[in-house]
PDB file of C-alpha atoms in Angstrom:
ATOM      1  CA  CYS A1344      39.863 -95.429-223.770  1.00 75.00           C
ATOM      2  CA  TYR A1345      38.857 -92.778-221.280  1.00 76.00           C
ATOM      3  CA  SER A1346      35.471 -92.338-222.986  1.00 78.00           C
ATOM      4  CA  LEU A1347      34.762 -96.074-223.086  1.00 81.00           C
ATOM      5  CA  ILE A1348      35.583 -96.492-219.400  1.00 80.00           C
ATOM      6  CA  ILE A1349      33.370 -93.487-218.589  1.00 81.00           C
ATOM      7  CA  ILE A1350      30.444 -95.161-220.393  1.00 83.00           C
ATOM      8  CA  ILE A1351      30.957 -98.440-218.509  1.00 84.00           C
ATOM      9  CA  MET A1352      31.271 -96.653-215.168  1.00 83.00           C
ATOM     10  CA  ALA A1353      28.215 -94.499-215.801  1.00 84.00           C
ATOM     11  CA  LYS A1354      26.155 -97.594-216.592  1.00 86.00           C
ATOM     12  CA  SER A1355      27.205 -99.366-213.392  1.00 86.00           C
ATOM     13  CA  PHE A1356      26.749 -96.189-211.333  1.00 87.00           C
ATOM     14  CA  TYR A1357      23.191 -95.682-212.492  1.00 87.00           C
ATOM     15  CA  ILE A1358      22.452 -99.320-211.692  1.00 90.00           C
ATOM     16  CA  GLY A1359      23.351 -98.401-208.101  1.00 89.00           C
ATOM     17  CA  VAL A1360      21.130 -95.308-208.305  1.00 90.00           C
ATOM     18  CA  ASP A1361      18.209 -97.425-209.547  1.00 91.00           C
ATOM     19  CA  VAL A1362      18.764 -99.890-206.688  1.00 91.00           C
ATOM     20  CA  ALA A1363      18.561 -97.068-204.125  1.00 90.00           C
ATOM     21  CA  ARG A1364      15.522 -95.436-205.760  1.00 90.00           C
ATOM     22  CA  SER A1365      13.668 -98.734-205.981  1.00 90.00           C
ATOM     23  CA  ALA A1366      14.351 -99.483-202.302  1.00 90.00           C
ATOM     24  CA  ILE A1367      13.177 -96.006-201.253  1.00 89.00           C
ATOM     25  CA  LYS A1368       9.986 -96.407-203.296  1.00 89.00           C
ATOM     26  CA  GLU A1369       9.289 -99.863-201.838  1.00 89.00           C
ATOM     27  CA  MET A1370       9.760 -98.578-198.285  1.00 87.00           C
ATOM     28  CA  SER A1371       7.564 -95.553-199.004  1.00 85.00           C
ATOM     29  CA  ASP A1372       4.774 -97.703-200.485  1.00 87.00           C
ATOM     30  CA  PHE A1373       4.953-100.091-197.528  1.00 86.00           C
ATOM     31  CA  MET A1374       4.791 -97.236-195.018  1.00 83.00           C
ATOM     32  CA  THR A1375       1.855 -95.666-196.859  1.00 81.00           C
ATOM     33  CA  ALA A1376      -0.012 -98.966-196.485  1.00 82.00           C
ATOM     34  CA  LEU A1377       1.063 -99.568-192.859  1.00 80.00           C
ATOM     35  CA  ILE A1378       0.419 -96.130-191.344  1.00 78.00           C
ATOM     36  CA  PRO A1379      -3.415 -96.068-191.686  1.00 77.00           C
ATOM     37  CA  VAL A1380      -3.653 -99.450-189.923  1.00 77.00           C
ATOM     38  CA  LEU A1381      -1.442 -98.315-187.045  1.00 74.00           C
ATOM     39  CA  VAL A1382      -3.296 -95.011-186.735  1.00 75.00           C
ATOM     40  CA  THR A1383      -6.627 -96.866-186.589  1.00 74.00           C
ATOM     41  CA  LEU A1384      -5.288 -99.051-183.762  1.00 71.00           C
ATOM     42  CA  ILE A1385      -4.084 -95.927-181.941  1.00 70.00           C
ATOM     43  CA  ALA A1386      -7.594 -94.479-182.183  1.00 68.00           C
ATOM     44  CA  SER A1387      -9.118 -97.735-180.898  1.00 66.00           C
ATOM     45  CA  ALA A1388      -6.722 -97.586-177.924  1.00 61.00           C
ATOM     46  CA  GLY A1389      -8.096 -94.175-176.969  1.00 59.00           C
ATOM     47  CA  GLY A1390      -5.813 -91.789-178.831  1.00 59.00           C
ATOM     48  CA  PHE A1391      -8.501 -90.173-181.009  1.00 59.00           C
ATOM     49  CA  VAL A1392      -6.988 -86.689-181.224  1.00 56.00           C
ATOM     50  CA  GLU A1393      -3.474 -88.085-181.540  1.00 62.00           C
ATOM     51  CA  ALA A1394      -4.566 -90.337-184.408  1.00 61.00           C
ATOM     52  CA  SER A1395      -6.420 -87.575-186.245  1.00 64.00           C
ATOM     53  CA  ILE A1396      -3.405 -85.244-186.049  1.00 61.00           C
ATOM     54  CA  MET A1397      -0.819 -87.934-186.698  1.00 65.00           C
ATOM     55  CA  ASP A1398      -2.275 -89.397-189.887  1.00 61.00           C
ATOM     56  CA  PRO A1399      -1.944 -86.362-192.219  1.00 70.00           C
ATOM     57  CA  VAL A1400       1.375 -85.324-190.652  1.00 70.00           C
ATOM     58  CA  ILE A1401       2.969 -88.753-191.141  1.00 73.00           C
ATOM     59  CA  ILE A1402       1.590 -89.346-194.627  1.00 75.00           C
ATOM     60  CA  GLY A1403       2.774 -85.875-195.636  1.00 77.00           C
ATOM     61  CA  ALA A1404       6.212 -86.512-194.103  1.00 77.00           C
ATOM     62  CA  ILE A1405       6.539 -89.812-195.986  1.00 78.00           C
ATOM     63  CA  THR A1406       5.548 -88.272-199.327  1.00 81.00           C
ATOM     64  CA  ILE A1407       7.580 -85.083-199.018  1.00 84.00           C
ATOM     65  CA  SER A1408      10.744 -86.709-197.673  1.00 83.00           C
ATOM     66  CA  THR A1409      10.846 -89.481-200.284  1.00 84.00           C
ATOM     67  CA  ASN A1410      10.186 -86.980-203.091  1.00 86.00           C
ATOM     68  CA  LEU A1411      12.969 -84.725-201.823  1.00 88.00           C
ATOM     69  CA  PHE A1412      15.439 -87.599-201.740  1.00 88.00           C
ATOM     70  CA  THR A1413      14.487 -89.193-205.071  1.00 87.00           C
ATOM     71  CA  ASN A1414      13.786 -86.043-207.099  1.00 89.00           C
ATOM     72  CA  ILE A1415      16.298 -83.538-205.706  1.00 90.00           C
ATOM     73  CA  ILE A1416      19.131 -84.996-203.625  1.00 90.00           C
ATOM     74  CA  ILE A1417      19.869 -88.095-205.741  1.00 89.00           C
ATOM     75  CA  PRO A1418      19.852 -86.056-209.018  1.00 90.00           C
ATOM     76  CA  VAL A1419      22.274 -83.564-207.405  1.00 90.00           C
ATOM     77  CA  ILE A1420      24.606 -86.437-206.505  1.00 89.00           C
ATOM     78  CA  SER A1421      24.298 -87.811-210.048  1.00 88.00           C
ATOM     79  CA  MET A1422      25.127 -84.368-211.440  1.00 89.00           C
ATOM     80  CA  SER A1423      28.213 -84.257-209.240  1.00 87.00           C
ATOM     81  CA  PHE A1424      29.193 -87.689-210.569  1.00 86.00           C
ATOM     82  CA  VAL A1425      28.946 -86.457-214.166  1.00 85.00           C
ATOM     83  CA  LEU A1426      30.887 -83.280-213.386  1.00 85.00           C
ATOM     84  CA  GLN A1427      33.731 -85.383-212.006  1.00 83.00           C
ATOM     85  CA  PHE A1428      34.203 -86.796-215.514  1.00 79.00           C
ATOM     86  CA  VAL A1429      34.125 -83.319-217.015  1.00 78.00           C
ATOM     87  CA  ASN A1430      36.621 -82.171-214.406  1.00 77.00           C
ATOM     88  CA  ASN A1431      39.120 -84.813-215.505  1.00 73.00           C
ATOM     89  CA  LEU A1432      38.817 -84.274-219.262  1.00 71.00           C
ATOM     90  CA  SER A1433      41.315 -81.434-219.201  1.00 67.00           C
ATOM     91  CA  SER A1434      44.255 -80.578-217.003  1.00 68.00           C
ATOM     92  CA  GLU A1435      43.726 -76.833-217.564  1.00 68.00           C
ATOM     93  CA  TYR A1436      40.046 -76.290-216.792  1.00 65.00           C
ATOM     94  CA  LYS A1437      38.966 -77.601-213.417  1.00 73.00           C
ATOM     95  CA  ILE A1438      35.611 -77.596-211.605  1.00 78.00           C
ATOM     96  CA  ASP A1439      36.707 -79.231-208.366  1.00 78.00           C
ATOM     97  CA  LYS A1440      35.010 -76.583-206.247  1.00 83.00           C
ATOM     98  CA  LEU A1441      31.677 -77.012-208.025  1.00 84.00           C
ATOM     99  CA  THR A1442      31.630 -80.788-207.578  1.00 84.00           C
ATOM    100  CA  LYS A1443      32.585 -80.464-203.905  1.00 86.00           C
ATOM    101  CA  LEU A1444      29.865 -77.830-203.451  1.00 88.00           C
ATOM    102  CA  LEU A1445      27.241 -80.153-204.931  1.00 88.00           C
ATOM    103  CA  ASN A1446      28.348 -82.990-202.642  1.00 86.00           C
ATOM    104  CA  GLN A1447      28.228 -80.678-199.628  1.00 89.00           C
ATOM    105  CA  CYS A1448      24.768 -79.460-200.641  1.00 90.00           C
ATOM    106  CA  ALA A1449      23.580 -83.069-200.805  1.00 88.00           C
ATOM    107  CA  LEU A1450      24.971 -83.741-197.308  1.00 87.00           C
ATOM    108  CA  TRP A1451      23.477 -80.532-195.895  1.00 90.00           C
ATOM    109  CA  ALA A1452      20.098 -81.329-197.435  1.00 89.00           C
ATOM    110  CA  GLN A1453      20.119 -84.787-195.849  1.00 87.00           C
ATOM    111  CA  GLY A1454      20.918 -83.305-192.440  1.00 85.00           C
ATOM    112  CA  ILE A1455      18.270 -80.578-192.738  1.00 88.00           C
ATOM    113  CA  ILE A1456      15.552 -83.041-193.805  1.00 86.00           C
ATOM    114  CA  MET A1457      16.436 -85.433-190.973  1.00 83.00           C
ATOM    115  CA  THR A1458      16.424 -82.610-188.388  1.00 83.00           C
ATOM    116  CA  ALA A1459      13.116 -81.187-189.606  1.00 83.00           C
ATOM    117  CA  PHE A1460      11.530 -84.625-189.709  1.00 80.00           C
ATOM    118  CA  VAL A1461      12.588 -85.577-186.170  1.00 77.00           C
ATOM    119  CA  GLY A1462      11.471 -82.170-184.868  1.00 77.00           C
ATOM    120  CA  ILE A1463       8.024 -82.443-186.468  1.00 75.00           C
ATOM    121  CA  MET A1464       7.509 -86.017-185.294  1.00 72.00           C
ATOM    122  CA  THR A1465       8.580 -85.131-181.741  1.00 70.00           C
ATOM    123  CA  VAL A1466       6.468 -81.994-181.335  1.00 68.00           C
ATOM    124  CA  ARG A1467       3.327 -83.131-183.158  1.00 62.00           C
ATOM    125  CA  GLY A1468       1.944 -85.407-180.413  1.00 54.00           C
ATOM    126  CA  ILE A1469       2.538 -83.414-177.215  1.00 55.00           C
ATOM    127  CA  THR A1470      -0.702 -81.424-177.168  1.00 50.00           C
ATOM    128  CA  SER A1471      -2.846 -84.143-178.729  1.00 51.00           C
ATOM    129  CA  LYS A1472      -1.668 -86.724-176.170  1.00 53.00           C
ATOM    130  CA  SER A1473      -2.597 -84.426-173.280  1.00 50.00           C
ATOM    131  CA  ILE A1474      -6.045 -83.817-174.773  1.00 48.00           C
ATOM    132  CA  ASP A1475      -6.576 -87.555-175.253  1.00 47.00           C
ATOM    133  CA  GLU A1476      -5.617 -88.281-171.638  1.00 54.00           C
ATOM    134  CA  VAL A1477      -8.067 -85.704-170.277  1.00 47.00           C
ATOM    135  CA  THR A1478     -10.830 -86.904-172.602  1.00 50.00           C
ATOM    136  CA  ALA A1479     -10.276 -90.580-171.764  1.00 50.00           C
ATOM    137  CA  LYS A1480     -10.257 -90.003-168.000  1.00 52.00           C
ATOM    138  CA  THR A1481     -13.379 -87.849-168.208  1.00 51.00           C
ATOM    139  CA  ALA A1482     -15.217 -90.430-170.316  1.00 48.00           C
ATOM    140  CA  LYS A1483     -14.200 -93.276-167.999  1.00 51.00           C
ATOM    141  CA  PHE A1484     -15.352 -91.322-164.912  1.00 49.00           C
ATOM    142  CA  ALA A1485     -18.652 -90.458-166.574  1.00 49.00           C
ATOM    143  CA  VAL A1486     -19.343 -94.062-167.584  1.00 46.00           C
ATOM    144  CA  ASP A1487     -18.405 -95.379-164.138  1.00 52.00           C
ATOM    145  CA  ASN A1488     -20.642 -92.969-162.240  1.00 53.00           C
ATOM    146  CA  PHE A1489     -23.544 -92.032-164.492  1.00 51.00           C
ATOM    147  CA  VAL A1490     -24.362 -95.261-166.332  1.00 50.00           C
ATOM    148  CA  PRO A1491     -26.518 -97.304-163.950  1.00 53.00           C
ATOM    149  CA  VAL A1492     -25.751-100.937-163.056  1.00 48.00           C
ATOM    150  CA  VAL A1493     -23.335-101.731-165.918  1.00 47.00           C
ATOM    151  CA  GLY A1494     -21.238 -98.567-165.883  1.00 47.00           C
ATOM    152  CA  LYS A1495     -18.219-100.098-164.155  1.00 51.00           C
ATOM    153  CA  SER A1496     -18.315-103.245-166.284  1.00 53.00           C
ATOM    154  CA  LEU A1497     -18.685-101.187-169.475  1.00 48.00           C
ATOM    155  CA  SER A1498     -15.695 -98.987-168.691  1.00 50.00           C
ATOM    156  CA  ASP A1499     -13.586-102.049-167.819  1.00 52.00           C
ATOM    157  CA  ALA A1500     -14.586-103.682-171.114  1.00 52.00           C
ATOM    158  CA  VAL A1501     -13.575-100.577-173.051  1.00 51.00           C
ATOM    159  CA  ALA A1502     -10.222-100.502-171.257  1.00 55.00           C
ATOM    160  CA  THR A1503      -9.706-104.196-172.069  1.00 56.00           C
ATOM    161  CA  VAL A1504     -10.427-103.631-175.777  1.00 53.00           C
ATOM    162  CA  ALA A1505      -8.048-100.676-175.769  1.00 53.00           C
ATOM    163  CA  GLY A1506      -5.371-102.845-174.147  1.00 58.00           C
ATOM    164  CA  TYR A1507      -5.698-105.528-176.812  1.00 53.00           C
ATOM    165  CA  SER A1508      -5.600-102.871-179.531  1.00 59.00           C
ATOM    166  CA  PHE A1509      -2.401-101.510-178.017  1.00 62.00           C
ATOM    167  CA  LEU A1510      -0.804-104.977-177.979  1.00 67.00           C
ATOM    168  CA  LEU A1511      -1.861-105.581-181.577  1.00 68.00           C
ATOM    169  CA  LYS A1512      -0.428-102.215-182.600  1.00 66.00           C
ATOM    170  CA  ASN A1513       2.917-103.044-180.969  1.00 71.00           C
ATOM    171  CA  ALA A1514       3.045-106.425-182.703  1.00 74.00           C
ATOM    172  CA  LEU A1515       2.234-104.825-186.056  1.00 74.00           C
ATOM    173  CA  SER A1516       4.879-102.141-185.462  1.00 75.00           C
ATOM    174  CA  SER A1517       7.503-104.804-184.770  1.00 79.00           C
ATOM    175  CA  LEU A1518       6.508-106.612-187.962  1.00 82.00           C
ATOM    176  CA  GLY A1519       6.739-103.318-189.846  1.00 80.00           C
ATOM    177  CA  LEU A1520      10.280-102.722-188.592  1.00 83.00           C
ATOM    178  CA  LEU A1521      11.260-106.235-189.641  1.00 87.00           C
ATOM    179  CA  ILE A1522       9.852-105.759-193.156  1.00 87.00           C
ATOM    180  CA  ILE A1523      11.632-102.400-193.535  1.00 87.00           C
ATOM    181  CA  ILE A1524      14.908-104.121-192.615  1.00 87.00           C
ATOM    182  CA  MET A1525      14.219-106.878-195.153  1.00 89.00           C
ATOM    183  CA  ILE A1526      13.525-104.293-197.876  1.00 88.00           C
ATOM    184  CA  LEU A1527      16.672-102.378-196.938  1.00 88.00           C
ATOM    185  CA  ILE A1528      19.302-105.037-196.386  1.00 91.00           C
ATOM    186  CA  PHE A1529      19.807-106.353-199.931  1.00 91.00           C
ATOM    187  CA  PRO A1530      20.113-102.902-201.623  1.00 91.00           C
ATOM    188  CA  ILE A1531      22.575-101.865-198.899  1.00 92.00           C
ATOM    189  CA  ILE A1532      24.671-104.997-199.524  1.00 92.00           C
ATOM    190  CA  LYS A1533      24.649-104.345-203.289  1.00 92.00           C
ATOM    191  CA  LEU A1534      25.723-100.725-202.819  1.00 91.00           C
ATOM    192  CA  ILE A1535      28.473-101.673-200.361  1.00 92.00           C
ATOM    193  CA  ILE A1536      29.851-104.239-202.819  1.00 92.00           C
ATOM    194  CA  MET A1537      29.835-101.666-205.647  1.00 91.00           C
ATOM    195  CA  ILE A1538      31.547 -99.055-203.461  1.00 91.00           C
ATOM    196  CA  VAL A1539      34.247-101.522-202.396  1.00 92.00           C
ATOM    197  CA  LEU A1540      34.832-102.524-206.038  1.00 91.00           C
ATOM    198  CA  TYR A1541      35.206 -98.894-207.133  1.00 90.00           C
ATOM    199  CA  LYS A1542      37.565 -98.038-204.285  1.00 90.00           C
ATOM    200  CA  LEU A1543      39.594-101.226-204.680  1.00 91.00           C
ATOM    201  CA  THR A1544      39.900-100.731-208.450  1.00 88.00           C
ATOM    202  CA  ALA A1545      41.088 -97.153-207.992  1.00 86.00           C
ATOM    203  CA  ALA A1546      43.671 -98.275-205.428  1.00 88.00           C
ATOM    204  CA  LEU A1547      44.998-101.142-207.583  1.00 89.00           C
ATOM    205  CA  ILE A1548      45.322 -99.231-210.871  1.00 85.00           C
ATOM    206  CA  GLU A1549      46.800 -96.081-209.351  1.00 83.00           C
ATOM    207  CA  PRO A1550      50.477 -97.138-209.866  1.00 85.00           C
ATOM    208  CA  ILE A1551      49.975 -98.086-213.530  1.00 83.00           C
ATOM    209  CA  SER A1552      47.150 -95.885-214.820  1.00 78.00           C
ATOM    210  CA  ASP A1553      46.487 -92.277-215.701  1.00 78.00           C
ATOM    211  CA  GLY A1554      45.651 -90.099-212.708  1.00 77.00           C
ATOM    212  CA  ARG A1555      42.454 -88.755-214.278  1.00 78.00           C
ATOM    213  CA  LEU A1556      41.042 -92.269-214.626  1.00 81.00           C
ATOM    214  CA  VAL A1557      41.914 -93.096-211.021  1.00 84.00           C
ATOM    215  CA  ASN A1558      40.167 -89.924-209.839  1.00 83.00           C
ATOM    216  CA  CYS A1559      37.045 -90.758-211.840  1.00 83.00           C
ATOM    217  CA  ILE A1560      36.764 -94.275-210.435  1.00 84.00           C
ATOM    218  CA  ASN A1561      37.386 -93.032-206.904  1.00 85.00           C
ATOM    219  CA  SER A1562      34.793 -90.259-207.288  1.00 85.00           C
ATOM    220  CA  ALA A1563      32.252 -92.830-208.507  1.00 86.00           C
ATOM    221  CA  GLY A1564      32.751 -94.673-205.214  1.00 87.00           C
ATOM    222  CA  ASP A1565      32.329 -91.419-203.260  1.00 88.00           C
ATOM    223  CA  SER A1566      29.093 -90.629-205.116  1.00 88.00           C
ATOM    224  CA  LEU A1567      27.721 -94.092-204.375  1.00 90.00           C
ATOM    225  CA  VAL A1568      28.506 -93.521-200.692  1.00 90.00           C
ATOM    226  CA  LEU A1569      26.251 -90.448-200.820  1.00 90.00           C
ATOM    227  CA  ILE A1570      23.553 -92.458-202.604  1.00 91.00           C
ATOM    228  CA  MET A1571      23.725 -95.109-199.886  1.00 90.00           C
ATOM    229  CA  ALA A1572      23.531 -92.352-197.252  1.00 89.00           C
ATOM    230  CA  CYS A1573      20.245 -91.197-198.819  1.00 89.00           C
ATOM    231  CA  LEU A1574      18.856 -94.717-198.558  1.00 90.00           C
ATOM    232  CA  ILE A1575      19.969 -95.024-194.931  1.00 89.00           C
ATOM    233  CA  CYS A1576      18.476 -91.609-194.044  1.00 87.00           C
ATOM    234  CA  VAL A1577      15.071 -92.596-195.432  1.00 88.00           C
ATOM    235  CA  SER A1578      15.137 -95.929-193.601  1.00 87.00           C
ATOM    236  CA  VAL A1579      16.127 -94.225-190.314  1.00 85.00           C
ATOM    237  CA  MET A1580      13.237 -91.772-190.687  1.00 84.00           C
ATOM    238  CA  PHE A1581      10.830 -94.663-191.204  1.00 84.00           C
ATOM    239  CA  PHE A1582      12.298 -96.479-188.179  1.00 84.00           C
ATOM    240  CA  ILE A1583      11.719 -93.376-186.033  1.00 80.00           C
ATOM    241  CA  MET A1584       8.193 -93.046-187.408  1.00 79.00           C
ATOM    242  CA  ILE A1585       7.246 -96.641-186.577  1.00 79.00           C
ATOM    243  CA  ALA A1586       8.872 -96.372-183.122  1.00 77.00           C
ATOM    244  CA  MET A1587       6.847 -93.248-182.306  1.00 75.00           C
ATOM    245  CA  LEU A1588       3.671 -94.923-183.505  1.00 73.00           C
ATOM    246  CA  ALA A1589       4.475 -97.937-181.319  1.00 71.00           C
ATOM    247  CA  SER A1590       4.768 -95.698-178.248  1.00 69.00           C
ATOM    248  CA  ALA A1591       1.539 -93.798-178.981  1.00 64.00           C
ATOM    249  CA  GLY A1592      -1.958 -94.718-177.899  1.00 55.00           C
ATOM    250  CA  LYS A1593      -1.403 -95.594-174.230  1.00 55.00           C
ATOM    251  CA  VAL A1594      -4.264 -93.405-173.093  1.00 47.00           C
ATOM    252  CA  MET A1595      -6.916 -96.022-172.226  1.00 47.00           C
ATOM    253  CA  VAL A1596      -4.473 -98.782-171.245  1.00 49.00           C
TER     254      VAL A1596
END
């Protein structure tokens, strides 16, 4: 009976894992398509250096972070889930500490990746923004004073185009945030429902069932919580990325 229930639980658990992985991949593919458009609009708004530095940094951050979550952290959580079954097979040989260590490693890895990502995204634009501001002001002064007759009109036209590019970039960023939320919301709802079912089942069968089975069902819910945390971490990183892109490119405006 214990083996049959383990098989059923493992099948449902890996359905939850596939839901999270698919959502992460969809968000990553969408961001990979959205970022070049936003970076182009930043360049058209006057942030040439900022755009040239931002593009490889952001694309690299998207690729590396999603690969770390899907290929390292989620497999570690899945391994912890399997070891919980092994831990409850026998009352004499226990590996509680190993499973807890794997869960802690998954949590630490999520925190480290989030911290590194926010730090890189915050620091990357400071110097480039200053260079863009100096370059834009110098170019505007040169056009105003050294281009005869139409210099003032030409510089005003460039500033107007940059302003419209900035507005378009903000609108596209808002649309990007909305699409990320739409990609995220249904997998999150599915995972929450699965977690509640696991936890509720463990609570209801505890008075009448074997303790090992209760522990396994409860640990499956805990592992799915970690899987959902991975999905939320990736979505938060993408939110921060789009928000920083929305605030960039104000040089010529």
